[in-house]
PDB file of C-alpha atoms in Angstrom:
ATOM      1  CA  UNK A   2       5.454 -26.122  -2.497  1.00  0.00           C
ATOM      2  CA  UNK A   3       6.429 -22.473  -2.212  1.00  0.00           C
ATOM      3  CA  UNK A   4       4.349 -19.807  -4.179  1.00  0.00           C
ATOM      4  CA  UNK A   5       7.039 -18.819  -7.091  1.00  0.00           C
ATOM      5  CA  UNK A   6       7.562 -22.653  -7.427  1.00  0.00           C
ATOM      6  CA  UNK A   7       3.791 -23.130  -8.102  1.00  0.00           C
ATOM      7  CA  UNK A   8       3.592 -19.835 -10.380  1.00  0.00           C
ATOM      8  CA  UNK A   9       6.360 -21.593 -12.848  1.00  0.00           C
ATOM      9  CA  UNK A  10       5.001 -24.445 -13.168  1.00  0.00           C
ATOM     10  CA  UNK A  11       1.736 -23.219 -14.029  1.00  0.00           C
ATOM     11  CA  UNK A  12       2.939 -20.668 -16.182  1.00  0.00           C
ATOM     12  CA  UNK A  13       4.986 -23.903 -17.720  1.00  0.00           C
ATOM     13  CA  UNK A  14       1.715 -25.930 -18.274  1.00  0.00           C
ATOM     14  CA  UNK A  15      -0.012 -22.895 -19.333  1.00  0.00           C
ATOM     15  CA  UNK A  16       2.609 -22.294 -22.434  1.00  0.00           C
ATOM     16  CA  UNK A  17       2.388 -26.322 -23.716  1.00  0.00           C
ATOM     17  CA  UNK A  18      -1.487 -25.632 -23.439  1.00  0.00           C
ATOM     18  CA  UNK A  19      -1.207 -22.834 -25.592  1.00  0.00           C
ATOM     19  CA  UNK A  20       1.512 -24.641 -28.351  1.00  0.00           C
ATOM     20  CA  UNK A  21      -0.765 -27.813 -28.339  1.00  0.00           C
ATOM     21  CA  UNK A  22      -3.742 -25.973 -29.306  1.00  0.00           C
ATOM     22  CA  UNK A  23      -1.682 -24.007 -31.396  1.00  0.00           C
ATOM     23  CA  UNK A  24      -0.429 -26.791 -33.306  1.00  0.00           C
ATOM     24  CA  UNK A  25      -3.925 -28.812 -33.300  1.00  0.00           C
ATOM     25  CA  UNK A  26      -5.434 -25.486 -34.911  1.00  0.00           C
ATOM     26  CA  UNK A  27      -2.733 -25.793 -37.928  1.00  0.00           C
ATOM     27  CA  UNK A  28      -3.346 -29.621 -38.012  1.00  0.00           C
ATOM     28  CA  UNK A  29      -7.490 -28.621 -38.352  1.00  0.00           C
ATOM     29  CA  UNK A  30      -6.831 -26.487 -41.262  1.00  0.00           C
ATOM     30  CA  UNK A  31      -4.843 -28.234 -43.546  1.00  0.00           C
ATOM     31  CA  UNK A  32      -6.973 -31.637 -42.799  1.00  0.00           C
ATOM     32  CA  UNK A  33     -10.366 -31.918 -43.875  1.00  0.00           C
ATOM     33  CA  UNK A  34     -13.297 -31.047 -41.387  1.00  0.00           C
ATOM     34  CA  UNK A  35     -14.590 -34.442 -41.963  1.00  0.00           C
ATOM     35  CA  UNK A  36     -11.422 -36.069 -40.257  1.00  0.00           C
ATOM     36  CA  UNK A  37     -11.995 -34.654 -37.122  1.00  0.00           C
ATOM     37  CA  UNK A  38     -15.477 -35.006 -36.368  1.00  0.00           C
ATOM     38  CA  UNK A  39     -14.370 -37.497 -33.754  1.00  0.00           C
ATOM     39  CA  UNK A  40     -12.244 -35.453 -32.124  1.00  0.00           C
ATOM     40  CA  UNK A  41     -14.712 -32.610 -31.479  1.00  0.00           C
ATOM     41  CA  UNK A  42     -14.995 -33.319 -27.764  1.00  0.00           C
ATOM     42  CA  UNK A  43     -11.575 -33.490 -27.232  1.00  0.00           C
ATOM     43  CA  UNK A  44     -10.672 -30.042 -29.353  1.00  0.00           C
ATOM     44  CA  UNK A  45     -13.299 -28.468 -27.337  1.00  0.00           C
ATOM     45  CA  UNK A  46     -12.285 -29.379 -23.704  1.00  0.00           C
ATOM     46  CA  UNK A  47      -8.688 -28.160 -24.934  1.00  0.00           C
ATOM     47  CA  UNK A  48      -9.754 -24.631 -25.984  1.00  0.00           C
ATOM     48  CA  UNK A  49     -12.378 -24.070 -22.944  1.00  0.00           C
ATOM     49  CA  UNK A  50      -8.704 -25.111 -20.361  1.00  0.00           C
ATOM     50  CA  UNK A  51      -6.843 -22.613 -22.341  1.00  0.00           C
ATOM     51  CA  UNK A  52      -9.633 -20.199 -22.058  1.00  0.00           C
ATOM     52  CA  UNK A  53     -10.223 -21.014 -18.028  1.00  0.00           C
ATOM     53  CA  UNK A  54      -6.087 -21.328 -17.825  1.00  0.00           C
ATOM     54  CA  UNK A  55      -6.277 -17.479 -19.281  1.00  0.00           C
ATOM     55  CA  UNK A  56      -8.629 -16.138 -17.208  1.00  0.00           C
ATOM     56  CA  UNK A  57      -7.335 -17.822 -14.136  1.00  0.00           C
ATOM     57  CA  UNK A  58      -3.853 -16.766 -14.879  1.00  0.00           C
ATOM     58  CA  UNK A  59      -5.692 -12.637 -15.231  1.00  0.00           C
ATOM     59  CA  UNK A  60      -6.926 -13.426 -11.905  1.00  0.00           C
ATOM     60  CA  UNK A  61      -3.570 -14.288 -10.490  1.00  0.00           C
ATOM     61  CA  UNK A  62      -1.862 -11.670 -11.376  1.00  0.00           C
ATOM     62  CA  UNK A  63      -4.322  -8.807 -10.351  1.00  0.00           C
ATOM     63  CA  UNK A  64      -4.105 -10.582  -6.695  1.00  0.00           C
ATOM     64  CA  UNK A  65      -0.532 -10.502  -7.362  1.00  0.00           C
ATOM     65  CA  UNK A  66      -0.489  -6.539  -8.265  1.00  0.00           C
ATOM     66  CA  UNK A  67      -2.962  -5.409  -5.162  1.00  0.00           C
ATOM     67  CA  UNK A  68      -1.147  -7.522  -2.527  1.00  0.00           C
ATOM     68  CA  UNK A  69       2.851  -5.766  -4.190  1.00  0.00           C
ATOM     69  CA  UNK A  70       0.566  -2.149  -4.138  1.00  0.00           C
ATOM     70  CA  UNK A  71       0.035  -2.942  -0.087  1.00  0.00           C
ATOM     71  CA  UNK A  72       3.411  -4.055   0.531  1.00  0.00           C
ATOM     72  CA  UNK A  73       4.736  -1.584  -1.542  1.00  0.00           C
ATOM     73  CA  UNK A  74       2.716   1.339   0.230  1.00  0.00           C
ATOM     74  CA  UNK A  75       3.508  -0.344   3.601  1.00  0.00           C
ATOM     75  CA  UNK A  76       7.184  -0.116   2.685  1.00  0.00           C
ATOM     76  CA  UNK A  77       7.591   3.643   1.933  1.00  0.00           C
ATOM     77  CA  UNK A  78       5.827   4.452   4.738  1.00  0.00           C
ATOM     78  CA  UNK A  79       8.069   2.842   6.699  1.00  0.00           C
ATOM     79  CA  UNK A  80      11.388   4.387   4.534  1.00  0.00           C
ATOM     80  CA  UNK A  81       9.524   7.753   5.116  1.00  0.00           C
ATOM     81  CA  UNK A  82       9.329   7.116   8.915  1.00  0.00           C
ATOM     82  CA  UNK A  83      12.594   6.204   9.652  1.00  0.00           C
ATOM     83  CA  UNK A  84      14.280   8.701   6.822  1.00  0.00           C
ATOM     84  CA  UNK A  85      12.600  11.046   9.932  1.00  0.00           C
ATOM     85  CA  UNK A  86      13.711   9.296  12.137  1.00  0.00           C
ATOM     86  CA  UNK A  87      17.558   9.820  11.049  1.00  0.00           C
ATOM     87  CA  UNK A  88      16.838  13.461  10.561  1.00  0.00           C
ATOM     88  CA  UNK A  89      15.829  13.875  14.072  1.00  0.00           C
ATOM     89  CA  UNK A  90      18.728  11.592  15.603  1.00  0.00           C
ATOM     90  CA  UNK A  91      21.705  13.506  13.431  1.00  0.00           C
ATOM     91  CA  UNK A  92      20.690  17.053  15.540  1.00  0.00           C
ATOM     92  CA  UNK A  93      18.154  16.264  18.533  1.00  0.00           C
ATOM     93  CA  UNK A  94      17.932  19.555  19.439  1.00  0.00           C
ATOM     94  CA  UNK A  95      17.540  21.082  15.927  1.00  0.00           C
ATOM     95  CA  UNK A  96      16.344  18.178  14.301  1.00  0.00           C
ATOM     96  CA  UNK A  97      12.984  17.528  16.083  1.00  0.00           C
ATOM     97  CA  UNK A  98      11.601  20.821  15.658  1.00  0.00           C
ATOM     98  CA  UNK A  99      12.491  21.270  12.386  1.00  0.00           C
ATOM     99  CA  UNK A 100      10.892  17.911  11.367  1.00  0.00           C
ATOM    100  CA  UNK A 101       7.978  18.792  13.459  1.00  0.00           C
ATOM    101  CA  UNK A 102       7.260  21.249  11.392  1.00  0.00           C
ATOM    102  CA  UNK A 103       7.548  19.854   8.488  1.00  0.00           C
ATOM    103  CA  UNK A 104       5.588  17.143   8.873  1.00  0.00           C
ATOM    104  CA  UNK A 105       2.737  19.488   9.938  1.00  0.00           C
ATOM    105  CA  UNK A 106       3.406  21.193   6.693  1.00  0.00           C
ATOM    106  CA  UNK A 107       3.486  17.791   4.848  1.00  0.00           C
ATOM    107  CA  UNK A 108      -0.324  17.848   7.002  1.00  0.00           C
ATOM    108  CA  UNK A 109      -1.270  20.835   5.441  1.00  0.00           C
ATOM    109  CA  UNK A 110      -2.255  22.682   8.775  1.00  0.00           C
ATOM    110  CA  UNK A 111      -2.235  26.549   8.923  1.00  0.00           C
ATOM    111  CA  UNK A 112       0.053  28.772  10.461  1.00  0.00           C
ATOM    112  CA  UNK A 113      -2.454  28.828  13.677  1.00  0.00           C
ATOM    113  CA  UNK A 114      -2.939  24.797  13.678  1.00  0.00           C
ATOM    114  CA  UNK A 115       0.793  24.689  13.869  1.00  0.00           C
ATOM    115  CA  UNK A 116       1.120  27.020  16.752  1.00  0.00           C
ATOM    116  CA  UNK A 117      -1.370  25.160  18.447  1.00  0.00           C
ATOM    117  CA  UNK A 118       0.213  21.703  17.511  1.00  0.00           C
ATOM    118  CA  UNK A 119       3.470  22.775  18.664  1.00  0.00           C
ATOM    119  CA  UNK A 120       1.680  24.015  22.080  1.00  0.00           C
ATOM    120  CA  UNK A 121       0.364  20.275  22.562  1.00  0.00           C
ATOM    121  CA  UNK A 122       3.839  18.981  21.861  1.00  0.00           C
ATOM    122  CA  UNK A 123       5.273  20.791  24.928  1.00  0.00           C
ATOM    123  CA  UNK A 124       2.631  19.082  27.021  1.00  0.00           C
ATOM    124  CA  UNK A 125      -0.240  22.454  27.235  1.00  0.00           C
ATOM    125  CA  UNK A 126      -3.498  21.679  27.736  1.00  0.00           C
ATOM    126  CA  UNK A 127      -6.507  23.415  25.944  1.00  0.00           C
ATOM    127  CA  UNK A 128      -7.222  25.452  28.746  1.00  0.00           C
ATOM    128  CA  UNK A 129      -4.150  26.738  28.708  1.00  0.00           C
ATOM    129  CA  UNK A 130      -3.692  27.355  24.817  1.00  0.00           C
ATOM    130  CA  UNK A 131      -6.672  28.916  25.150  1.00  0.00           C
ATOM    131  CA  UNK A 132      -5.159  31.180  27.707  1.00  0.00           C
ATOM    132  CA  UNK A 133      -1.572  31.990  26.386  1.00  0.00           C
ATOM    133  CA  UNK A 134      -3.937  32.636  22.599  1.00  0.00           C
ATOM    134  CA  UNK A 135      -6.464  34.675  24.744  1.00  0.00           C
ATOM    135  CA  UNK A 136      -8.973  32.637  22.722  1.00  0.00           C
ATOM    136  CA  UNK A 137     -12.053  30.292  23.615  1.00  0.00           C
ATOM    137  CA  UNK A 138     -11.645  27.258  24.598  1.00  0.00           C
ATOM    138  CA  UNK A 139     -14.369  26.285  22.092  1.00  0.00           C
ATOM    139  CA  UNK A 140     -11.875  27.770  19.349  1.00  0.00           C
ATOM    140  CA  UNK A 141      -9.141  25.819  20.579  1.00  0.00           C
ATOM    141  CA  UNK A 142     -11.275  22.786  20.393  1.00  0.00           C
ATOM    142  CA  UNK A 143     -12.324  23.376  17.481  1.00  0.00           C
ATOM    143  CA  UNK A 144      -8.630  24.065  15.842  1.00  0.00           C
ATOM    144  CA  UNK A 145      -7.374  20.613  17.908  1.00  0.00           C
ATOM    145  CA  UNK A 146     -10.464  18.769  16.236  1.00  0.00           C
ATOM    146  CA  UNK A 147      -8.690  19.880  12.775  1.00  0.00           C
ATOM    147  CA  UNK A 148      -4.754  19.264  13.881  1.00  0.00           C
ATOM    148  CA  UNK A 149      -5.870  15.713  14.720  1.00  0.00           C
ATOM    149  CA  UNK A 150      -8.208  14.914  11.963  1.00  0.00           C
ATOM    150  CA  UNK A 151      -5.583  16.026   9.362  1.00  0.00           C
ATOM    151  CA  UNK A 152      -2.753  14.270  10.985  1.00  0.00           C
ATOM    152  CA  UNK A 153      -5.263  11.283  11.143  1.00  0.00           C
ATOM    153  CA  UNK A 154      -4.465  11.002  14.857  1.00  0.00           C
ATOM    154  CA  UNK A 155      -7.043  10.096  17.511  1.00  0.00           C
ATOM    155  CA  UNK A 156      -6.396  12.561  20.277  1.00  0.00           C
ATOM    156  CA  UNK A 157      -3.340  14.238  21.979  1.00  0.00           C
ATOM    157  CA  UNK A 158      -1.569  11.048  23.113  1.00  0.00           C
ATOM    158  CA  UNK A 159      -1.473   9.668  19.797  1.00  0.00           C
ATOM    159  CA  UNK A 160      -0.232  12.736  18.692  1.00  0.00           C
ATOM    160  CA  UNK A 161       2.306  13.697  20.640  1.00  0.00           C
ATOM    161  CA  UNK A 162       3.156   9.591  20.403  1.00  0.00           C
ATOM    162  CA  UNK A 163       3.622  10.045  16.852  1.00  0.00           C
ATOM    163  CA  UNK A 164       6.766  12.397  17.924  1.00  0.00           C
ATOM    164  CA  UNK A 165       8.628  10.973  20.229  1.00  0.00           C
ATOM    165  CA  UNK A 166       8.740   7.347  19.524  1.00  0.00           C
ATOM    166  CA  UNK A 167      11.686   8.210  16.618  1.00  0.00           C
ATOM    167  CA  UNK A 168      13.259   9.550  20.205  1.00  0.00           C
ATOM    168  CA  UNK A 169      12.750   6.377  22.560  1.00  0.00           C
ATOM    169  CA  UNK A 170      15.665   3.682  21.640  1.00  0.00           C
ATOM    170  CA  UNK A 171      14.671   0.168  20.326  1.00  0.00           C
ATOM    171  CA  UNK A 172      13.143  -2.194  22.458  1.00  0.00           C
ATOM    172  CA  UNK A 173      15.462  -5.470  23.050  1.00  0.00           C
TER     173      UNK A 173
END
């Protein structure tokens, strides 16, 4: 049985739960306590379901809520990557750079970071930054540790990956 299917009908049983004990607590108080004495078991296994039913049904729905926060997370990210993706496709030329750079804004990285990051797009190596910034090539390492930590990338492949795949066609 699919999952909304399930969810009804428990939902369904849950609500007759509630009206029977509803109506058996109206029925207790105008009858006298003496006439139900012999339904004490009975009264009690119907108000500990109700109580498991609630609890089970709180349960439910927080699963319910984390597992829509994940798909709903997953599913902006993915509007957000192909919203960039459009960007870049209307005006190649134009558009890359320009969404380049402001997704290493969106990144937060300096003015320097982005030089640098824009460096490792066109395919330079560190040595080389390090040449055309007359810099170390400890600094440069240092500054290409912090482009890829606050990109959350792994190293310049994944980086420069991140890029161009909005570039490469879809696979068949």
């Amino acid at each position: 049985m699919e999952t909304r299917k399930v969810r009804i009908l428990f939902l369904v049983f849950y609500v007759l739960s509630l009206l029977v004990w509803i109506i058996e607590e109206i029925y207790t108080l105008s009858k006298p306590p003496e006439y139900f004495d012999r339904f004490r078991v009975l009264i009690a296994t119907i108000e500990s379901f109700i109580a498991l039913s609630s609890f089970l049904v709180v349960f439910i729905l927080y699963k319910e809520l984390k597992k829509e926060a994940v798909e709903n997370r997953q599913a902006k990210t993915q509007i957000h990557d192909l919203k960039r993706t459009n960007r870049i496709l209307i005006n190649p030329e134009k558009g890359f750079w320009a969404e380049a750079k402001a997704q290493m804004t969106e990144w937060n990285l300096t003015d320097v970071e982005t030089e640098i990051a824009i460096l490792l797009l066109r395919g330079f190596s560190q040595k080389q930054i390090a040449a055309v910034r007359k810099k170390s090539l400890r600094t440069i390492e240092n500054q290409t540790a912090s482009i890829y930590e606050k990109s959350s990338m792994r190293g310049k492949l994944e980086f420069i990956s991140f890029f161009l795949t909005p570039l490469l066609p879809e696979e068949d």
